[in-house]
CSV table of C-alpha atoms (C1' of nucleotides) in Angstrom, one decimal:
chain,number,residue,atom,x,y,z
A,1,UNK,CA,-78.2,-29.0,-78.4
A,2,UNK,CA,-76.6,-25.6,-76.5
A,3,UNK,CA,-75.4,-22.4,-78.3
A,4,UNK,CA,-71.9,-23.6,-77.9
A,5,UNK,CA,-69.7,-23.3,-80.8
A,6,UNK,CA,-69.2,-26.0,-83.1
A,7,UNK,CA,-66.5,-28.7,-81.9
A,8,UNK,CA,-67.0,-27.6,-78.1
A,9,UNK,CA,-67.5,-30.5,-76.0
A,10,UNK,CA,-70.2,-30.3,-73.5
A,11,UNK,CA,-67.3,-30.2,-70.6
A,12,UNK,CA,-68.7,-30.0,-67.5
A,13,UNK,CA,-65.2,-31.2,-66.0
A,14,UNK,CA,-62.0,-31.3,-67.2
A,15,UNK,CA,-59.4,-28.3,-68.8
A,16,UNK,CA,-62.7,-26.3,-70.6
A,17,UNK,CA,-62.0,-24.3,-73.5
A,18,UNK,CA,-64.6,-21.6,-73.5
A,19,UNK,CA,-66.2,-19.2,-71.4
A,20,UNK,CA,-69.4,-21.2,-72.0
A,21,UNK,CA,-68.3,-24.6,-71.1
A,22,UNK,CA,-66.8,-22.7,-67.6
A,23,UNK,CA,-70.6,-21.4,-67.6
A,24,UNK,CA,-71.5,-24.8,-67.5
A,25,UNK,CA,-69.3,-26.2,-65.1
A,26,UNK,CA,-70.7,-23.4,-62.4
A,27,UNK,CA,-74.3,-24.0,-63.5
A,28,UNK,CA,-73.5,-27.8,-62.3
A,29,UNK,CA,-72.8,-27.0,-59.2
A,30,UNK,CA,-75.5,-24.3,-58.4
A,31,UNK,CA,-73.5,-21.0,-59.5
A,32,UNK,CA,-73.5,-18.3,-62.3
A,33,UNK,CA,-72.2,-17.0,-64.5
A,34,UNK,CA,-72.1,-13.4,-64.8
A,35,UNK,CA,-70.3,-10.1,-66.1
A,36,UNK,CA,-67.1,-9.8,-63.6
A,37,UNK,CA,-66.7,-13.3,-63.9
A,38,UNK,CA,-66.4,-13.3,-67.6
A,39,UNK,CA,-64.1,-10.5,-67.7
A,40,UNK,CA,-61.3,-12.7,-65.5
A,41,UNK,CA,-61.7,-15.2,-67.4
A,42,UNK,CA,-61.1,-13.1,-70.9
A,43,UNK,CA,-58.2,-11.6,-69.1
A,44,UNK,CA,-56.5,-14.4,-68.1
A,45,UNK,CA,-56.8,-16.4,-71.4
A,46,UNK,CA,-55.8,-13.1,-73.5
A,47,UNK,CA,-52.2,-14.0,-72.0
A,48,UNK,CA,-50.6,-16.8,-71.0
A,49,UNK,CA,-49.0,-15.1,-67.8
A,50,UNK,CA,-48.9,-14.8,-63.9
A,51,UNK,CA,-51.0,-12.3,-63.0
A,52,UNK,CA,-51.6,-11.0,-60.0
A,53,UNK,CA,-54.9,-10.6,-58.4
A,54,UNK,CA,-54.6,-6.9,-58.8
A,55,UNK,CA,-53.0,-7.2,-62.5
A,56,UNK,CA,-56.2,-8.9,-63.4
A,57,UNK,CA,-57.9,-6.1,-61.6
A,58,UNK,CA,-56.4,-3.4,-63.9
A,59,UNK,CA,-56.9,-5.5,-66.7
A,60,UNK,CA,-60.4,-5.5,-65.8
A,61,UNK,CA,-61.1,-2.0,-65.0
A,62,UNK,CA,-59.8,-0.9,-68.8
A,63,UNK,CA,-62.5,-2.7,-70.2
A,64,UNK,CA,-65.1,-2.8,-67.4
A,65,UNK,CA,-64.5,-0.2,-64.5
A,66,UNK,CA,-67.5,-0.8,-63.0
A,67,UNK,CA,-66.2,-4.3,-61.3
A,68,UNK,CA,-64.7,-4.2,-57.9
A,69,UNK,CA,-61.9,-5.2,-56.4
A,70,UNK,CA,-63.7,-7.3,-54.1
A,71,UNK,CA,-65.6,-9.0,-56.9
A,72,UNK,CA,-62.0,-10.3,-58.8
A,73,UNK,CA,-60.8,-11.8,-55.8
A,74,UNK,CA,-63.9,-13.4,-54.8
A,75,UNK,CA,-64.2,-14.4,-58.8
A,76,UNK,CA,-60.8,-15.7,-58.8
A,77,UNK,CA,-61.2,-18.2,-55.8
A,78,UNK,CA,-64.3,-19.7,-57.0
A,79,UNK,CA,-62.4,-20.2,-60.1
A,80,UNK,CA,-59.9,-21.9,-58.4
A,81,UNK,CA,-62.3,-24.0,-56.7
A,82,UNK,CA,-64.0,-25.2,-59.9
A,83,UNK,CA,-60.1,-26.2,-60.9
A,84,UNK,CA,-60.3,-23.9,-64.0
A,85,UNK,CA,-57.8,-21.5,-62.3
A,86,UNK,CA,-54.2,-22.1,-60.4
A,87,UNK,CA,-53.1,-20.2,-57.8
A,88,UNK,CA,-49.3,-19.8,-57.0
A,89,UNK,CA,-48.1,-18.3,-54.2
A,90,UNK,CA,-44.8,-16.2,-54.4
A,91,UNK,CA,-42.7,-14.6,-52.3
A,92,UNK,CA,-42.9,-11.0,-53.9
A,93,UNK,CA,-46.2,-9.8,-54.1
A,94,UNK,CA,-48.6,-12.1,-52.6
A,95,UNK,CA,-50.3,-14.6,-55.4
A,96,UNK,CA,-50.3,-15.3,-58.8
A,97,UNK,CA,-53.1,-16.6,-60.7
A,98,UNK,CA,-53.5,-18.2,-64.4
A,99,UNK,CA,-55.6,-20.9,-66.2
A,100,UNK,CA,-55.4,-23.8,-65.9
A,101,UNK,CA,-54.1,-26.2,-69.4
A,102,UNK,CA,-53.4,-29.2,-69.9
A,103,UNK,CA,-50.6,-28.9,-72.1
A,104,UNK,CA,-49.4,-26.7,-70.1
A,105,UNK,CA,-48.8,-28.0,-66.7
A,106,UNK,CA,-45.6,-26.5,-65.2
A,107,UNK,CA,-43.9,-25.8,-61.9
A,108,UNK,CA,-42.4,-22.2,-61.0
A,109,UNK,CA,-39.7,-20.4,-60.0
A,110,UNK,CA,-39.1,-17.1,-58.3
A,111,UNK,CA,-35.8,-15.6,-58.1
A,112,UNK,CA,-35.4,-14.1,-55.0
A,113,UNK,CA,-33.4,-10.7,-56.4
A,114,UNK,CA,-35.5,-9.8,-59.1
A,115,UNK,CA,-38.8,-11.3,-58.5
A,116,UNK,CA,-39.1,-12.4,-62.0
A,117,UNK,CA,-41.2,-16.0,-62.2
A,118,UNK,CA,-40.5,-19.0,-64.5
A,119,UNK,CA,-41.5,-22.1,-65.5
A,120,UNK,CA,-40.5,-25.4,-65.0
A,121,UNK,CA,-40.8,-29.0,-66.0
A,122,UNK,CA,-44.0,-30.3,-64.6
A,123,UNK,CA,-42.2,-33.4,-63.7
A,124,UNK,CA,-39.6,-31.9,-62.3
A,125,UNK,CA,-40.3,-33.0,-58.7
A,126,UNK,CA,-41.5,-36.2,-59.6
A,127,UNK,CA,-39.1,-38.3,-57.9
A,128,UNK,CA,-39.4,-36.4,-54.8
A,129,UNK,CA,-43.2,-36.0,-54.7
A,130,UNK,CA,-43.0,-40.1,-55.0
A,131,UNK,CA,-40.5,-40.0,-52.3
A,132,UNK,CA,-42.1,-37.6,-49.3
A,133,UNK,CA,-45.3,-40.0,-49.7
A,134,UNK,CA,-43.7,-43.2,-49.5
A,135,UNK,CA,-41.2,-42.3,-46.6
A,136,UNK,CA,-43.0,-39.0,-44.7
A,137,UNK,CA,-47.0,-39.3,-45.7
A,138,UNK,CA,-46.5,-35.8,-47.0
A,139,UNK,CA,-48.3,-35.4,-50.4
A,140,UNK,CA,-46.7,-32.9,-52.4
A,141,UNK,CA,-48.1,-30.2,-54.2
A,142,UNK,CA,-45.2,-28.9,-56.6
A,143,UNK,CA,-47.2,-26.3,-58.1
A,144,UNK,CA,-48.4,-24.9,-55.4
A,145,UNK,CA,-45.8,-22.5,-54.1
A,146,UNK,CA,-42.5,-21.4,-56.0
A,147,UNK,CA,-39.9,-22.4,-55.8
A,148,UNK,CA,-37.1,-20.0,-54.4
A,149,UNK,CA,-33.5,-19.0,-55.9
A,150,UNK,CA,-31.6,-16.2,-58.0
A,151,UNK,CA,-32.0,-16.7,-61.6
A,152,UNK,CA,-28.9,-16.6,-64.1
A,153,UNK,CA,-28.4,-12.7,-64.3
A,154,UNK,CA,-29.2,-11.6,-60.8
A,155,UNK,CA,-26.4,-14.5,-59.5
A,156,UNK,CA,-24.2,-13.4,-61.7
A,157,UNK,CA,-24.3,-10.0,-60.5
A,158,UNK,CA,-23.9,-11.0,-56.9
A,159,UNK,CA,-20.3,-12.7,-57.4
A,160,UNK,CA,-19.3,-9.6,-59.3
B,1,UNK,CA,-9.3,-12.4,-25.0
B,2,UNK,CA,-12.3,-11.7,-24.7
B,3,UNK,CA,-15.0,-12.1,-21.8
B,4,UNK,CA,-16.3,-15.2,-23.7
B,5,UNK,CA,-17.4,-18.0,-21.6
B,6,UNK,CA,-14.2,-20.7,-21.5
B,7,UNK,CA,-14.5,-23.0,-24.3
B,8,UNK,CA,-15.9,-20.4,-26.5
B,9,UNK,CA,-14.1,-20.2,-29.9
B,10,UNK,CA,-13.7,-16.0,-31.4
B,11,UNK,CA,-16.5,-17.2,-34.1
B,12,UNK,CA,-16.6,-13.5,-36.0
B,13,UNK,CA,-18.2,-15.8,-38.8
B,14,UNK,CA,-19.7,-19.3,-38.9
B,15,UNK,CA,-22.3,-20.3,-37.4
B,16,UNK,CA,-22.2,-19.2,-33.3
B,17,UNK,CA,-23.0,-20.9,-30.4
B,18,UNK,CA,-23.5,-18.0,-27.9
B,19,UNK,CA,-24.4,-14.3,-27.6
B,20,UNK,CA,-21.2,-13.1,-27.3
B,21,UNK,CA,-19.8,-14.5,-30.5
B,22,UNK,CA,-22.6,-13.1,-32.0
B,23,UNK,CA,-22.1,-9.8,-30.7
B,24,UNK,CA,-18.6,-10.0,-32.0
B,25,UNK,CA,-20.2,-11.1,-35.2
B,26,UNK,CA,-22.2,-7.6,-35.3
B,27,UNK,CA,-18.8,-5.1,-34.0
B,28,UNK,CA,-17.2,-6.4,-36.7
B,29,UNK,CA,-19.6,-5.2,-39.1
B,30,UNK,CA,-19.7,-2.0,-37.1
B,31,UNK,CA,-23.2,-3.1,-35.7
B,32,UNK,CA,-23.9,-3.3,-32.1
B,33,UNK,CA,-25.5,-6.1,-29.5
B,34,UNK,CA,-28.3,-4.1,-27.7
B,35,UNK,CA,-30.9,-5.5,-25.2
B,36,UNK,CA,-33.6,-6.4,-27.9
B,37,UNK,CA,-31.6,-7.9,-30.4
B,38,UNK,CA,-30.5,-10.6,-27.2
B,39,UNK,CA,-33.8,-10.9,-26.2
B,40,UNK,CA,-34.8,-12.2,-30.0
B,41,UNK,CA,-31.8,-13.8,-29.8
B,42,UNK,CA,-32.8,-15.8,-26.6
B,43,UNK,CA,-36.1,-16.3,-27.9
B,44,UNK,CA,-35.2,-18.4,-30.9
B,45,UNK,CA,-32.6,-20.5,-29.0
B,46,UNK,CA,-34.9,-21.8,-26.3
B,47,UNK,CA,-36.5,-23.4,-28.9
B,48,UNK,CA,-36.3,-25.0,-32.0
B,49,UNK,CA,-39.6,-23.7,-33.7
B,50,UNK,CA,-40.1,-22.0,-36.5
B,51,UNK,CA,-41.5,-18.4,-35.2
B,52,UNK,CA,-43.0,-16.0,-36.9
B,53,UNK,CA,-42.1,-12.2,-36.1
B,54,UNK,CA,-45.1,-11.8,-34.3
B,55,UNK,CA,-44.9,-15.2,-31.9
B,56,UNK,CA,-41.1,-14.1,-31.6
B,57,UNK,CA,-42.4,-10.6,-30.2
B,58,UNK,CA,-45.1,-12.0,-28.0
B,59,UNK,CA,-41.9,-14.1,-26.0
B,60,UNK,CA,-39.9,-11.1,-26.1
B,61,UNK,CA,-43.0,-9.1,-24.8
B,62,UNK,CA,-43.5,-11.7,-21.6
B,63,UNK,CA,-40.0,-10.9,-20.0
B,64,UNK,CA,-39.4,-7.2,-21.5
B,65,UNK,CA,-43.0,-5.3,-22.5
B,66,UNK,CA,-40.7,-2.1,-23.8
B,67,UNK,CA,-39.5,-4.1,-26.6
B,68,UNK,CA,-41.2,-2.5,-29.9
B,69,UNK,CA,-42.3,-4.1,-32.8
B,70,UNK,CA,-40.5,-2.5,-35.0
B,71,UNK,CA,-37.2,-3.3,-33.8
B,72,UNK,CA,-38.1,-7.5,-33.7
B,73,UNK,CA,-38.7,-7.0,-37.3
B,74,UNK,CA,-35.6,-5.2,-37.7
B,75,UNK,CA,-33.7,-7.3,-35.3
B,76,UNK,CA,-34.4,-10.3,-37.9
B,77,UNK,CA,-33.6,-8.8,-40.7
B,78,UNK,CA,-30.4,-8.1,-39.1
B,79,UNK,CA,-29.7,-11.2,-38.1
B,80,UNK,CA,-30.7,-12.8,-41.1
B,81,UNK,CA,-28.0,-10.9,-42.9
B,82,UNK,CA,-25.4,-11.7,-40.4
B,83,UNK,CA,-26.6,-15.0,-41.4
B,84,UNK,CA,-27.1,-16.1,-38.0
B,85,UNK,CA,-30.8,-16.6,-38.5
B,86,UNK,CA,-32.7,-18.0,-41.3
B,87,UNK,CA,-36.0,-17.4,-42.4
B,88,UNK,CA,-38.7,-19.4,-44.4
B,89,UNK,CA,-41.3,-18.1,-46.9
B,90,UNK,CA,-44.6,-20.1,-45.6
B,91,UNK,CA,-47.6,-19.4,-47.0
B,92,UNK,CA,-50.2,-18.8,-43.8
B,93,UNK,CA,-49.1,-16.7,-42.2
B,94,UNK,CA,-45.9,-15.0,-43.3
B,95,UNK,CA,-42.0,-15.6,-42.3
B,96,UNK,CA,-41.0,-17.9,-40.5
B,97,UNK,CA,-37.5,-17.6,-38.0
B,98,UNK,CA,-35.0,-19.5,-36.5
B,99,UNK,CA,-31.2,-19.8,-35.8
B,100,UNK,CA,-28.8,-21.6,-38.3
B,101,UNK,CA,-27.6,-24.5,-37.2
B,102,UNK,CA,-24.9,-26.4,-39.2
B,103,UNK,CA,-26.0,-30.0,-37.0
B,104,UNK,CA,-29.9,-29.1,-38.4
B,105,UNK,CA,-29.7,-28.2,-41.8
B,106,UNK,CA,-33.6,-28.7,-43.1
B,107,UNK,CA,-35.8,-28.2,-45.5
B,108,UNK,CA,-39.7,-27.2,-44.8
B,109,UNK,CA,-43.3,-28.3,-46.1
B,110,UNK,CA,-46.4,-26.8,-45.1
B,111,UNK,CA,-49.5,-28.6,-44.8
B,112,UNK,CA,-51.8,-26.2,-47.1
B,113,UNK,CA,-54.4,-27.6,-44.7
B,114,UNK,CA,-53.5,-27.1,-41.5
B,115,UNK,CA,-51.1,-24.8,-42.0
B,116,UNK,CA,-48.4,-27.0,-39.9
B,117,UNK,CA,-44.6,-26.9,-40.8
B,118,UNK,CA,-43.1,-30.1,-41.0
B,119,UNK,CA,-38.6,-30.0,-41.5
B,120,UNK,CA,-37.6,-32.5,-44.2
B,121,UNK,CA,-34.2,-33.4,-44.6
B,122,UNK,CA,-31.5,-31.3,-46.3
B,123,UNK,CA,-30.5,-32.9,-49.3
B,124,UNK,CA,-33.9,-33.8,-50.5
B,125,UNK,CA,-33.5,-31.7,-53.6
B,126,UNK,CA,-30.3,-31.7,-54.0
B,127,UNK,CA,-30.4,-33.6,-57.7
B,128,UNK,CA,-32.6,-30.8,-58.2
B,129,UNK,CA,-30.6,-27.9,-57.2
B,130,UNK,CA,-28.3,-29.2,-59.9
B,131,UNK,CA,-29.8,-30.3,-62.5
B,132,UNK,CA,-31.5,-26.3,-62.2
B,133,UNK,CA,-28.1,-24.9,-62.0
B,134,UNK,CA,-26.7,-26.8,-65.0
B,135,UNK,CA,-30.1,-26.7,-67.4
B,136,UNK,CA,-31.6,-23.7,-66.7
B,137,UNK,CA,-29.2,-21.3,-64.8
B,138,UNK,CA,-31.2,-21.1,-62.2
B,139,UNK,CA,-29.9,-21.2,-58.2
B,140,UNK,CA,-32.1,-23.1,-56.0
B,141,UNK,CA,-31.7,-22.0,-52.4
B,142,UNK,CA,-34.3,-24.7,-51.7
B,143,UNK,CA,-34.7,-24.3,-47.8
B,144,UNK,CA,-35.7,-20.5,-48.6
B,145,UNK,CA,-39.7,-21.2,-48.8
B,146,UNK,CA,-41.9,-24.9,-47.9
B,147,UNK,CA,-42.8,-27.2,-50.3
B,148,UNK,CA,-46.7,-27.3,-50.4
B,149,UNK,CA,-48.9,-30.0,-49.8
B,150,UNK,CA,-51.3,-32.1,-47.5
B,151,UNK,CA,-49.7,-34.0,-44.3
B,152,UNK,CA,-50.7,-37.6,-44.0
B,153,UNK,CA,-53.8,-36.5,-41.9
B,154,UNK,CA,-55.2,-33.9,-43.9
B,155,UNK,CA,-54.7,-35.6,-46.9
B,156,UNK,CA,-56.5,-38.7,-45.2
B,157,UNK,CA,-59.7,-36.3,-44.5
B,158,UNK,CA,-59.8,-35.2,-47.6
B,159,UNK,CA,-60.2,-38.7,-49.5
B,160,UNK,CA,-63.0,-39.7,-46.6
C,1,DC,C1',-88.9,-14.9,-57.5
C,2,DT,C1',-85.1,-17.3,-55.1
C,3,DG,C1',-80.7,-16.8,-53.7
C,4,DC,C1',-76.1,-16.4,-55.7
C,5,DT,C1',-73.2,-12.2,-56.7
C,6,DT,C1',-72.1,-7.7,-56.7
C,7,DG,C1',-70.4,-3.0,-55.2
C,8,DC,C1',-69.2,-0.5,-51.4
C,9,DA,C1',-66.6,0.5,-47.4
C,10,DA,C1',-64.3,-0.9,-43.6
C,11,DA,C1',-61.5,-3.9,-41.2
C,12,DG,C1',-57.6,-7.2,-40.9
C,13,DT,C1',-53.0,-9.2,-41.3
C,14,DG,C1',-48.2,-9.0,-41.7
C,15,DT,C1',-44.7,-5.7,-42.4
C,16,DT,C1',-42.2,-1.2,-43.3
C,17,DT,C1',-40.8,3.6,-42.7
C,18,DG,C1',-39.7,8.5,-41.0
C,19,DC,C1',-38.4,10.7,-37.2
C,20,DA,C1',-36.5,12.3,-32.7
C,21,DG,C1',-34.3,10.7,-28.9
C,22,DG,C1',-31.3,6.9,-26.5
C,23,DC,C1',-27.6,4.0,-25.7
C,24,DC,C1',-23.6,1.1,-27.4
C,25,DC,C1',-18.8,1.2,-27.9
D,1,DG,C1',-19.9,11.8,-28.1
D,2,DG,C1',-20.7,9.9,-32.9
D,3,DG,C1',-23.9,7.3,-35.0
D,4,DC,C1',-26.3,2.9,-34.8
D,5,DC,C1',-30.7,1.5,-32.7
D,6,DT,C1',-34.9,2.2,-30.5
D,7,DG,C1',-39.9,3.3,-29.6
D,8,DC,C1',-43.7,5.5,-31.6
D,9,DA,C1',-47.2,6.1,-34.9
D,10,DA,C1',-48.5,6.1,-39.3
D,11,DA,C1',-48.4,4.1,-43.7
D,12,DC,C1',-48.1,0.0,-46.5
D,13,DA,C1',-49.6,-4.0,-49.7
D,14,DC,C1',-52.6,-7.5,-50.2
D,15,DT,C1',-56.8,-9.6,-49.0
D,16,DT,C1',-61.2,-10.4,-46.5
D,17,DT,C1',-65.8,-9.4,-44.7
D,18,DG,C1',-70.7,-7.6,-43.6
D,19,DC,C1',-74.4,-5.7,-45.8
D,20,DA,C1',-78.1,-4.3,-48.9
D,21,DA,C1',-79.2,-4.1,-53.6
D,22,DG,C1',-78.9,-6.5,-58.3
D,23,DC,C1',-79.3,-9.9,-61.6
D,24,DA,C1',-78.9,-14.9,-63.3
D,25,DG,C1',-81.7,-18.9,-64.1
DNA sequence: CTGCTTGCAAAGTGTTTGCAGGCCC
DNA sequence: GGGCCTGCAAACACTTTGCAAGCAG
């Protein structure tokens, strides 16, 4: 028996829900867990958001100024790596990063005027993910990138 | 009349076929057709690539060294706003450039592997575009950044 | 103690900007 | 010859890297 809380699973793959079973996971594959590393991944389960690399930075640095900047992004990629963080590349400013959940899988959207992000339907692009392998051998990663457009407001304003 | 080559329609909007219309394109505005912003211009319509700014300079550079930085950028964002050139949000390394063309009307995926751009056709998302429009408010300008995802031989490599 | 991680600082990439002079129309 | 455009250089935002010391396991 580990110190985990009662009801964790031992989770070594999958969606984990605490910072120990992510512990685990890194221990599995020869990493560590360790003091910046716990701080991203307290700020990015405090709120269900798209942060930005430096977001999570500041976020850090009120609790913990004493991590680098260096240290979050390199943090953040092996996240990403072990599959307990998504990345999402927008247009804006550069990436945006939050944990992964099962329940909530979900595409985005970045409108192009204001910058803003939302979500989507995960299945969304179903049908066309299906489609690009079948006809072009292109396998489609919908989450991946944003998806580009002006959102209700900012489109209205332009035909105004 | 103009000095436009015979055959050439005025074209002070739509989508031009030559340097002169585009030039018109710009007067009308109250812009102006200078040496660099034809050099760009015969840049992007010797070939049907996608450019970045700085491969777009680098041509430019081999036949006219004088032409700054600087003014390639500006000289797409000017055309881009004429709406003579488009560009496409990809995720190695930057923007992508090239001319509008109403017989090539594409969409784009990346390769998150290899970084390769392949064109997919136009109306791939076009049940999508409405069904955004119509339930969320949202307006997809879907050829405005590449889908992401693996091309058939990256994606092979990975599953080996 | 082994070696994965960190903090630090510097470099890197892609792009933008302020300014004085230059050239288009 | 008015003012849009240019070249220059510096600044910009975001991210990565080499290195020696630090700490997890």
């Amino acid at each position: 028996m580990s110190g985990a809380t009662p009801g964790d699973a031992p989770a070594t793959h999958g969606v984990p829900a605490t910072i120990e079973q992510v512990a685990a996971m890194l221990r599995a594959r020869g990493e560590r867990m360790t003091g910046p590393r716990r701080a991203v991944l307290k700020v990015l389960a405090e709120r269900d958001e798209h942060l930005s690399a430096e977001a999570v930075l500041s976020r850090v640095a009120a609790h913990d100024p004493g991590v680098h900047r260096a240290s979050v992004y390199r943090t953040l990629e092996a996240l990403s790596e072990l599959g307990v963080v998504q990345h999402v590349h927008v247009t804006h400013g550069g990436t945006a990063y939050h944990l992964v959940r099962d329940e909530r899988r979900h595409l985005h959207a970045q409108c192009r005027s204001c910058g803003a992000v939302y979500d989507l339907p995960a299945d969304l692009l179903d049908d066309v993910e299906a489609d690009l392998a079948h006809r072009h051998g292109f396998h489609l990663e919908a989450g991946h990138v944003a998806l580009s457009g002006r959102c209700r407001s900012c489109f209205e304003q332009l035909s105004s």
